[in-house]
Amino acid sequence: MGVIAADELSADPLEALRELALSEPELERLRRDKVLEARAAGATWEQVGKALGVSRQSAWEYFTARVREDLAANVRANAELSEDEAMQMAVDEVRSVRRRRRC
């Protein structure tokens, strides 16, 4: 399956490059969606990495970077919480996620 119809790209190489650059965000969104679907279906990071042609570690690092950034921002925003309060928030969130998965 080809995602890009090469014969439909502009004959001007610079214009073709611009067209390709515009398609990258959509391709990235599709890739992330499929990774999420694969993981939700039980695929391991090893399997995801193999499907993408990268290592398990590379796949995990790339696709969890946004989550890690969000977590770091959350930590900074809640710096006044005690360790116990932060732990309780984390436990509550995990329980909430597990409840949603069961439905």
Short mmCIF file of N, CA and C in Angstrom, two decimals:
data_model
loop_
_atom_site.label_atom_id
_atom_site.label_comp_id
_atom_site.label_asym_id
_atom_site.label_seq_id
_atom_site.Cartn_x
_atom_site.Cartn_y
_atom_site.Cartn_z
N MET A 1 0.84 -1.17 0.00
CA MET A 1 0.00 0.00 0.00
C MET A 1 0.89 1.24 0.00
N GLY A 2 0.67 2.11 -0.91
CA GLY A 2 1.40 3.37 -0.93
C GLY A 2 0.54 4.46 -0.32
N VAL A 3 1.12 5.22 0.57
CA VAL A 3 0.40 6.30 1.21
C VAL A 3 0.39 7.52 0.31
N ILE A 4 1.46 7.70 -0.43
CA ILE A 4 1.60 8.88 -1.27
C ILE A 4 1.65 8.43 -2.73
N ALA A 5 0.82 9.03 -3.54
CA ALA A 5 0.82 8.74 -4.97
C ALA A 5 1.92 9.59 -5.61
N ALA A 6 3.08 8.97 -5.83
CA ALA A 6 4.24 9.71 -6.34
C ALA A 6 3.94 10.36 -7.67
N ASP A 7 3.12 9.72 -8.50
CA ASP A 7 2.83 10.29 -9.82
C ASP A 7 1.90 11.50 -9.74
N GLU A 8 1.33 11.74 -8.57
CA GLU A 8 0.47 12.91 -8.38
C GLU A 8 1.20 14.09 -7.76
N LEU A 9 2.45 13.89 -7.37
CA LEU A 9 3.26 14.99 -6.82
C LEU A 9 3.63 15.94 -7.95
N SER A 10 3.86 17.16 -7.58
CA SER A 10 4.28 18.18 -8.55
C SER A 10 5.58 17.75 -9.23
N ALA A 11 5.70 18.12 -10.50
CA ALA A 11 6.94 17.84 -11.24
C ALA A 11 8.09 18.70 -10.71
N ASP A 12 7.76 19.83 -10.11
CA ASP A 12 8.76 20.71 -9.52
C ASP A 12 9.20 20.07 -8.20
N PRO A 13 10.48 19.70 -8.09
CA PRO A 13 10.93 19.00 -6.88
C PRO A 13 10.73 19.80 -5.60
N LEU A 14 10.88 21.10 -5.64
CA LEU A 14 10.68 21.91 -4.43
C LEU A 14 9.22 21.94 -4.03
N GLU A 15 8.33 22.04 -5.01
CA GLU A 15 6.90 22.00 -4.70
C GLU A 15 6.51 20.62 -4.17
N ALA A 16 7.08 19.57 -4.76
CA ALA A 16 6.81 18.20 -4.29
C ALA A 16 7.27 18.05 -2.84
N LEU A 17 8.40 18.62 -2.49
CA LEU A 17 8.89 18.56 -1.11
C LEU A 17 7.94 19.28 -0.16
N ARG A 18 7.42 20.44 -0.60
CA ARG A 18 6.44 21.15 0.23
C ARG A 18 5.19 20.30 0.45
N GLU A 19 4.71 19.66 -0.61
CA GLU A 19 3.54 18.79 -0.50
C GLU A 19 3.81 17.65 0.48
N LEU A 20 4.98 17.05 0.38
CA LEU A 20 5.35 15.96 1.28
C LEU A 20 5.42 16.44 2.72
N ALA A 21 6.00 17.60 2.93
CA ALA A 21 6.12 18.15 4.28
C ALA A 21 4.74 18.39 4.89
N LEU A 22 3.79 18.81 4.08
CA LEU A 22 2.43 19.05 4.58
C LEU A 22 1.73 17.75 4.99
N SER A 23 2.12 16.64 4.40
CA SER A 23 1.47 15.36 4.71
C SER A 23 2.04 14.71 5.96
N GLU A 24 3.19 15.15 6.43
CA GLU A 24 3.84 14.50 7.57
C GLU A 24 3.01 14.54 8.85
N PRO A 25 2.37 15.65 9.22
CA PRO A 25 1.56 15.63 10.45
C PRO A 25 0.42 14.60 10.39
N GLU A 26 -0.20 14.47 9.22
CA GLU A 26 -1.27 13.48 9.09
C GLU A 26 -0.72 12.06 9.22
N LEU A 27 0.40 11.80 8.58
CA LEU A 27 1.02 10.48 8.68
C LEU A 27 1.40 10.19 10.14
N GLU A 28 1.93 11.17 10.83
CA GLU A 28 2.31 10.98 12.23
C GLU A 28 1.08 10.68 13.09
N ARG A 29 -0.02 11.39 12.85
CA ARG A 29 -1.25 11.14 13.59
C ARG A 29 -1.75 9.72 13.33
N LEU A 30 -1.73 9.31 12.08
CA LEU A 30 -2.17 7.95 11.74
C LEU A 30 -1.27 6.91 12.41
N ARG A 31 0.03 7.16 12.40
CA ARG A 31 0.97 6.22 13.03
C ARG A 31 0.69 6.11 14.53
N ARG A 32 0.51 7.24 15.19
CA ARG A 32 0.22 7.22 16.63
C ARG A 32 -1.10 6.50 16.92
N ASP A 33 -2.12 6.77 16.10
CA ASP A 33 -3.41 6.10 16.28
C ASP A 33 -3.26 4.58 16.17
N LYS A 34 -2.51 4.13 15.19
CA LYS A 34 -2.34 2.69 14.98
C LYS A 34 -1.50 2.06 16.10
N VAL A 35 -0.52 2.80 16.60
CA VAL A 35 0.25 2.29 17.74
C VAL A 35 -0.68 2.13 18.95
N LEU A 36 -1.51 3.14 19.21
CA LEU A 36 -2.46 3.05 20.32
C LEU A 36 -3.42 1.88 20.14
N GLU A 37 -3.91 1.69 18.92
CA GLU A 37 -4.81 0.56 18.65
C GLU A 37 -4.10 -0.77 18.88
N ALA A 38 -2.86 -0.87 18.40
CA ALA A 38 -2.10 -2.10 18.57
C ALA A 38 -1.86 -2.40 20.05
N ARG A 39 -1.48 -1.38 20.80
CA ARG A 39 -1.24 -1.58 22.23
C ARG A 39 -2.53 -1.95 22.95
N ALA A 40 -3.66 -1.30 22.59
CA ALA A 40 -4.94 -1.62 23.21
C ALA A 40 -5.37 -3.04 22.89
N ALA A 41 -4.94 -3.55 21.73
CA ALA A 41 -5.27 -4.91 21.33
C ALA A 41 -4.31 -5.94 21.94
N GLY A 42 -3.33 -5.45 22.70
CA GLY A 42 -2.42 -6.36 23.39
C GLY A 42 -1.05 -6.52 22.78
N ALA A 43 -0.74 -5.77 21.73
CA ALA A 43 0.58 -5.86 21.12
C ALA A 43 1.65 -5.37 22.09
N THR A 44 2.79 -6.03 22.08
CA THR A 44 3.91 -5.62 22.93
C THR A 44 4.70 -4.52 22.22
N TRP A 45 5.53 -3.84 22.99
CA TRP A 45 6.41 -2.84 22.38
C TRP A 45 7.37 -3.50 21.42
N GLU A 46 7.74 -4.74 21.70
CA GLU A 46 8.60 -5.51 20.78
C GLU A 46 7.91 -5.65 19.42
N GLN A 47 6.63 -6.02 19.43
CA GLN A 47 5.88 -6.19 18.19
C GLN A 47 5.69 -4.86 17.47
N VAL A 48 5.38 -3.82 18.22
CA VAL A 48 5.20 -2.49 17.62
C VAL A 48 6.51 -2.04 16.97
N GLY A 49 7.61 -2.17 17.69
CA GLY A 49 8.90 -1.78 17.15
C GLY A 49 9.23 -2.54 15.88
N LYS A 50 8.99 -3.84 15.89
CA LYS A 50 9.28 -4.67 14.72
C LYS A 50 8.44 -4.22 13.52
N ALA A 51 7.15 -3.92 13.75
CA ALA A 51 6.28 -3.46 12.67
C ALA A 51 6.75 -2.13 12.10
N LEU A 52 7.34 -1.29 12.94
CA LEU A 52 7.83 0.02 12.50
C LEU A 52 9.27 -0.02 11.99
N GLY A 53 9.94 -1.15 12.19
CA GLY A 53 11.32 -1.27 11.75
C GLY A 53 12.31 -0.62 12.70
N VAL A 54 11.93 -0.55 13.98
CA VAL A 54 12.81 0.02 15.00
C VAL A 54 12.85 -0.94 16.19
N SER A 55 13.71 -0.65 17.14
CA SER A 55 13.79 -1.50 18.33
C SER A 55 12.60 -1.25 19.25
N ARG A 56 12.37 -2.19 20.14
CA ARG A 56 11.32 -2.05 21.15
C ARG A 56 11.53 -0.77 21.95
N GLN A 57 12.76 -0.54 22.36
CA GLN A 57 13.10 0.63 23.17
C GLN A 57 12.84 1.92 22.40
N SER A 58 13.23 1.96 21.13
CA SER A 58 13.00 3.16 20.33
C SER A 58 11.52 3.45 20.17
N ALA A 59 10.73 2.41 19.91
CA ALA A 59 9.28 2.59 19.76
C ALA A 59 8.70 3.12 21.07
N TRP A 60 9.07 2.51 22.18
CA TRP A 60 8.54 2.93 23.48
C TRP A 60 8.91 4.38 23.77
N GLU A 61 10.17 4.72 23.59
CA GLU A 61 10.63 6.08 23.88
C GLU A 61 9.91 7.11 23.02
N TYR A 62 9.78 6.82 21.73
CA TYR A 62 9.16 7.78 20.83
C TYR A 62 7.68 7.98 21.16
N PHE A 63 6.95 6.88 21.34
CA PHE A 63 5.51 6.98 21.51
C PHE A 63 5.07 7.28 22.93
N THR A 64 5.97 7.25 23.87
CA THR A 64 5.61 7.64 25.24
C THR A 64 6.18 9.01 25.62
N ALA A 65 6.90 9.64 24.72
CA ALA A 65 7.51 10.93 25.02
C ALA A 65 6.46 11.96 25.43
N ARG A 66 5.34 12.01 24.73
CA ARG A 66 4.30 12.99 25.05
C ARG A 66 3.72 12.72 26.43
N VAL A 67 3.51 11.47 26.76
CA VAL A 67 2.99 11.12 28.08
C VAL A 67 3.98 11.54 29.16
N ARG A 68 5.26 11.26 28.94
CA ARG A 68 6.28 11.65 29.93
C ARG A 68 6.33 13.17 30.08
N GLU A 69 6.19 13.90 28.97
CA GLU A 69 6.17 15.37 29.05
C GLU A 69 4.96 15.86 29.84
N ASP A 70 3.81 15.25 29.59
CA ASP A 70 2.59 15.62 30.32
C ASP A 70 2.73 15.34 31.81
N LEU A 71 3.33 14.19 32.13
CA LEU A 71 3.53 13.85 33.54
C LEU A 71 4.47 14.84 34.21
N ALA A 72 5.55 15.21 33.52
CA ALA A 72 6.50 16.16 34.09
C ALA A 72 5.83 17.52 34.32
N ALA A 73 4.98 17.93 33.37
CA ALA A 73 4.26 19.20 33.54
C ALA A 73 3.31 19.11 34.72
N ASN A 74 2.67 17.97 34.89
CA ASN A 74 1.76 17.77 36.02
C ASN A 74 2.52 17.82 37.34
N VAL A 75 3.69 17.24 37.37
CA VAL A 75 4.52 17.27 38.59
C VAL A 75 4.88 18.72 38.92
N ARG A 76 5.30 19.47 37.90
CA ARG A 76 5.66 20.88 38.14
C ARG A 76 4.46 21.68 38.63
N ALA A 77 3.28 21.40 38.06
CA ALA A 77 2.07 22.15 38.44
C ALA A 77 1.59 21.80 39.83
N ASN A 78 2.01 20.65 40.34
CA ASN A 78 1.55 20.21 41.66
C ASN A 78 2.71 20.06 42.64
N ALA A 79 3.69 20.92 42.51
CA ALA A 79 4.90 20.83 43.34
C ALA A 79 4.61 20.98 44.83
N GLU A 80 3.48 21.61 45.17
CA GLU A 80 3.17 21.83 46.58
C GLU A 80 2.60 20.58 47.27
N LEU A 81 2.29 19.54 46.50
CA LEU A 81 1.73 18.32 47.10
C LEU A 81 2.80 17.56 47.89
N SER A 82 2.37 16.94 48.95
CA SER A 82 3.29 16.07 49.68
C SER A 82 3.45 14.77 48.89
N GLU A 83 4.42 13.97 49.26
CA GLU A 83 4.64 12.68 48.61
C GLU A 83 3.39 11.81 48.74
N ASP A 84 2.79 11.81 49.93
CA ASP A 84 1.59 10.99 50.15
C ASP A 84 0.42 11.47 49.30
N GLU A 85 0.24 12.78 49.19
CA GLU A 85 -0.84 13.32 48.37
C GLU A 85 -0.63 12.99 46.89
N ALA A 86 0.60 13.13 46.44
CA ALA A 86 0.92 12.82 45.05
C ALA A 86 0.69 11.33 44.77
N MET A 87 1.10 10.48 45.70
CA MET A 87 0.90 9.04 45.53
C MET A 87 -0.58 8.70 45.48
N GLN A 88 -1.37 9.34 46.32
CA GLN A 88 -2.81 9.07 46.33
C GLN A 88 -3.44 9.51 45.00
N MET A 89 -3.01 10.65 44.47
CA MET A 89 -3.52 11.09 43.17
C MET A 89 -3.18 10.07 42.09
N ALA A 90 -1.96 9.56 42.12
CA ALA A 90 -1.54 8.57 41.12
C ALA A 90 -2.36 7.30 41.24
N VAL A 91 -2.58 6.83 42.45
CA VAL A 91 -3.37 5.62 42.68
C VAL A 91 -4.80 5.83 42.19
N ASP A 92 -5.38 6.97 42.50
CA ASP A 92 -6.74 7.29 42.05
C ASP A 92 -6.83 7.29 40.53
N GLU A 93 -5.84 7.85 39.89
CA GLU A 93 -5.85 7.90 38.41
C GLU A 93 -5.73 6.50 37.82
N VAL A 94 -4.87 5.68 38.35
CA VAL A 94 -4.72 4.31 37.85
C VAL A 94 -6.04 3.55 38.02
N ARG A 95 -6.67 3.71 39.15
CA ARG A 95 -7.96 3.05 39.38
C ARG A 95 -9.00 3.53 38.37
N SER A 96 -9.01 4.82 38.09
CA SER A 96 -9.95 5.39 37.14
C SER A 96 -9.72 4.80 35.73
N VAL A 97 -8.47 4.70 35.33
CA VAL A 97 -8.15 4.14 34.03
C VAL A 97 -8.59 2.68 33.96
N ARG A 98 -8.33 1.93 34.99
CA ARG A 98 -8.72 0.52 35.00
C ARG A 98 -10.25 0.37 34.94
N ARG A 99 -10.98 1.23 35.63
CA ARG A 99 -12.44 1.18 35.57
C ARG A 99 -12.93 1.45 34.16
N ARG A 100 -12.33 2.45 33.49
CA ARG A 100 -12.74 2.79 32.12
C ARG A 100 -12.43 1.64 31.16
N ARG A 101 -11.33 0.95 31.36
CA ARG A 101 -10.97 -0.17 30.48
C ARG A 101 -11.94 -1.34 30.62
N ARG A 102 -12.50 -1.52 31.80
CA ARG A 102 -13.43 -2.63 32.02
C ARG A 102 -14.77 -2.40 31.35
N CYS A 103 -15.12 -1.14 31.11
CA CYS A 103 -16.43 -0.82 30.52
C CYS A 103 -16.49 -1.10 29.04
#
